[in-house]
XYZ file of N, CA and C in Angstrom:
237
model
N 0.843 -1.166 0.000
C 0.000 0.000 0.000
C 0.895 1.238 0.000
N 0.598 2.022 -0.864
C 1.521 3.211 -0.773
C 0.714 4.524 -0.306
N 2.075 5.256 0.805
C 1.431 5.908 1.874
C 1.836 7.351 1.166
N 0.473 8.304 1.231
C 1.149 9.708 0.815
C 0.862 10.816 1.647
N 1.135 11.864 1.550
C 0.670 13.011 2.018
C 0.769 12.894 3.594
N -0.323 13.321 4.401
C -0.432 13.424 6.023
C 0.119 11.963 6.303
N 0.448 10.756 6.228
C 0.427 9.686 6.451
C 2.123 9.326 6.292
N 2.655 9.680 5.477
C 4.107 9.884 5.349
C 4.836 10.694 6.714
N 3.977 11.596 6.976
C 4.206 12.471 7.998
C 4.261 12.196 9.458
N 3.868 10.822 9.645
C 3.516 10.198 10.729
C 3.852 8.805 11.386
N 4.288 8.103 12.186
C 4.131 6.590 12.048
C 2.648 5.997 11.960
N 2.708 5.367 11.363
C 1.339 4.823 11.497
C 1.105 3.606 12.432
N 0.434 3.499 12.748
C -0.367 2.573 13.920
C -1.369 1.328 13.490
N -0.965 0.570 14.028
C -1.279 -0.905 13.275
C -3.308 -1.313 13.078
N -3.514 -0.123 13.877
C -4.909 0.216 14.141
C -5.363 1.141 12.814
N -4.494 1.673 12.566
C -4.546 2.689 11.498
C -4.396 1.831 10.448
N -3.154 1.285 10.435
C -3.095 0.152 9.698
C -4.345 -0.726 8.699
N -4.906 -1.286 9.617
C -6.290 -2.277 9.195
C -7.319 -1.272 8.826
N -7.551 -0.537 9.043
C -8.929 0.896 8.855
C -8.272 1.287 7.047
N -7.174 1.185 7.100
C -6.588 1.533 5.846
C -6.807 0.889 4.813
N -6.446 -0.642 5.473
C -6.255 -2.059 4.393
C -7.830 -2.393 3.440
N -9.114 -2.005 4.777
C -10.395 -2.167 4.479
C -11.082 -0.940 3.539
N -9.942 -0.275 3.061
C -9.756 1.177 2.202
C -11.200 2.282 3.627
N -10.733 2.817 4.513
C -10.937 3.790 4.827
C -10.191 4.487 5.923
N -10.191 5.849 5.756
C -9.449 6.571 6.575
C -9.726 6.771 8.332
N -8.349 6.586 8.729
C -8.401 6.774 9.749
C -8.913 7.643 10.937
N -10.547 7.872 10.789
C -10.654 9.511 11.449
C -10.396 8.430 13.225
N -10.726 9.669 13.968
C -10.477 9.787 15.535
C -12.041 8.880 15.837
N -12.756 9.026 15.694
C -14.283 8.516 16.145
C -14.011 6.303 15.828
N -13.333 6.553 14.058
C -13.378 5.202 13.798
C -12.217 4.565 14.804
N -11.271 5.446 14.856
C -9.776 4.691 15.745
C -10.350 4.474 17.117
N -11.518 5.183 18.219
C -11.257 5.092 19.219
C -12.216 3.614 19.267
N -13.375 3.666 17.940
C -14.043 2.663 18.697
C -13.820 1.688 17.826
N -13.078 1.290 17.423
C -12.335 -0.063 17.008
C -11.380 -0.235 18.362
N -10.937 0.646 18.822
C -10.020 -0.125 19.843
C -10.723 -0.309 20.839
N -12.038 0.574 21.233
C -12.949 -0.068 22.690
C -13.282 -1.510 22.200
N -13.900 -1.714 21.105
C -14.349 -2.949 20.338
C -13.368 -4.441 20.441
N -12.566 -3.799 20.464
C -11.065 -4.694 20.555
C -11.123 -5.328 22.023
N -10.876 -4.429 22.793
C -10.363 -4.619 24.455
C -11.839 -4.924 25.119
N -12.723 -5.407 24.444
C -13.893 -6.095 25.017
C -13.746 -7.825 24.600
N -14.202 -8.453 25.674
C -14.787 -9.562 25.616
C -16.119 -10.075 25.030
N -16.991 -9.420 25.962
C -18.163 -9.153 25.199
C -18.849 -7.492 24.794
N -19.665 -7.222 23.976
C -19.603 -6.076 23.305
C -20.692 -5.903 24.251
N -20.565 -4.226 24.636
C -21.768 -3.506 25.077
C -23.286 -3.475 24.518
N -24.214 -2.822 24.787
C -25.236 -2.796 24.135
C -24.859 -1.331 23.707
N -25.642 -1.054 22.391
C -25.273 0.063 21.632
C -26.060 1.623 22.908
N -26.586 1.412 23.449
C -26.822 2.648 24.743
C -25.698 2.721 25.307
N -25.110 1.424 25.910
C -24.206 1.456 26.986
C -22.653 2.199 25.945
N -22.316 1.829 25.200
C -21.436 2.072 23.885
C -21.369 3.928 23.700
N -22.987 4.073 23.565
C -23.134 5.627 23.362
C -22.406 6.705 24.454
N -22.866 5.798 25.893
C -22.557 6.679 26.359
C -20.841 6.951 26.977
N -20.273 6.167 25.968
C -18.775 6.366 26.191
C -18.720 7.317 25.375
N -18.712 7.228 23.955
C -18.518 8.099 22.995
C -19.115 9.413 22.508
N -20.482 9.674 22.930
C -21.209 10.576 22.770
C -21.203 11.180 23.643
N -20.474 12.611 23.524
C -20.351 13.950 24.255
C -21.776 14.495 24.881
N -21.987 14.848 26.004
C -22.743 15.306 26.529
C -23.288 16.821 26.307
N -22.035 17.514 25.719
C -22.146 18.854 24.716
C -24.014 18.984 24.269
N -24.444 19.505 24.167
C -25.181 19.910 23.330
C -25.386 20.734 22.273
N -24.543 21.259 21.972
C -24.039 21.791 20.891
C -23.345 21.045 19.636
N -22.940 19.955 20.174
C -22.651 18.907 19.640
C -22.835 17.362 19.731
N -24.088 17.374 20.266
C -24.164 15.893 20.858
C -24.712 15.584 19.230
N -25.748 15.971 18.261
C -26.171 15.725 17.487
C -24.615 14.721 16.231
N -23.925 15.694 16.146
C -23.010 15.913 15.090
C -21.956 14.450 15.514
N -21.889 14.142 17.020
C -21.438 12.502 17.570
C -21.955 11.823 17.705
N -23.456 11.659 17.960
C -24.266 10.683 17.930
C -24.454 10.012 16.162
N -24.655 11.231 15.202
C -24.596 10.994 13.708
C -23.229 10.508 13.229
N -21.776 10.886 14.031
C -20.611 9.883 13.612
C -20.533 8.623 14.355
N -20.805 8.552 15.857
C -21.141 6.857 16.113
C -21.812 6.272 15.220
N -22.904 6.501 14.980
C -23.699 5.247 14.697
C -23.206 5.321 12.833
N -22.777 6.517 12.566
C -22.198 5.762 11.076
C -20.757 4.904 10.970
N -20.307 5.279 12.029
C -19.271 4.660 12.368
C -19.132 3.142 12.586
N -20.423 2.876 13.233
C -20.795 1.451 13.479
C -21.204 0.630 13.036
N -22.383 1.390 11.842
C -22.882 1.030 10.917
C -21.400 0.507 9.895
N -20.493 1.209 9.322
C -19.632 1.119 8.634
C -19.273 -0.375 9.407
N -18.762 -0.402 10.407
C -18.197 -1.060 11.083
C -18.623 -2.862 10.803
N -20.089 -2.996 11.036
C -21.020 -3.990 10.845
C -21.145 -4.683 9.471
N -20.570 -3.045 8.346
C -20.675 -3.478 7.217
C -19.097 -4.296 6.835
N -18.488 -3.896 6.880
C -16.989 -3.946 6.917
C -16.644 -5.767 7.409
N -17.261 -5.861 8.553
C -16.945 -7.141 9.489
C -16.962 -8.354 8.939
């Protein structure tokens, strides 16, 4: 796989790695919850899940609740 631009710039992370291989980019939302996903045994229920990741902000709770669950969705699709 050849690495260009921001990615050259960086080491990359073996987490980063696989998000790559499945051709998509590494944002912060997909990296954190592939690795909660990881360091589970058994998986949360998607409430219990939310409320790790979804900011309490209201100003922005909308705009993280709409990247979890596409995130997961992706995720489900991907698997």
């Amino acid at each position: 796989m050849e690495e260009s631009g921001f990615l050259k710039e960086h080491k990359i992370t073996k987490t980063e790695r696989i998000l790559l291989s499945k051709g998509k980019h590494p944002t912060d939302m997909r990296l954190k919850i592939y690795k909660y996903l990881k360091r589970k045994i058994c998986v949360d229920s998607l409430n219990e899940m939310q409320k790790v990741f979804i900011k309490k902000n209201e100003s922005n709770k909308t705009a993280n609740k709409t990247t979890f669950y596409r995130t997961m969705k992706l995720f489900k699709k991907k698997a």
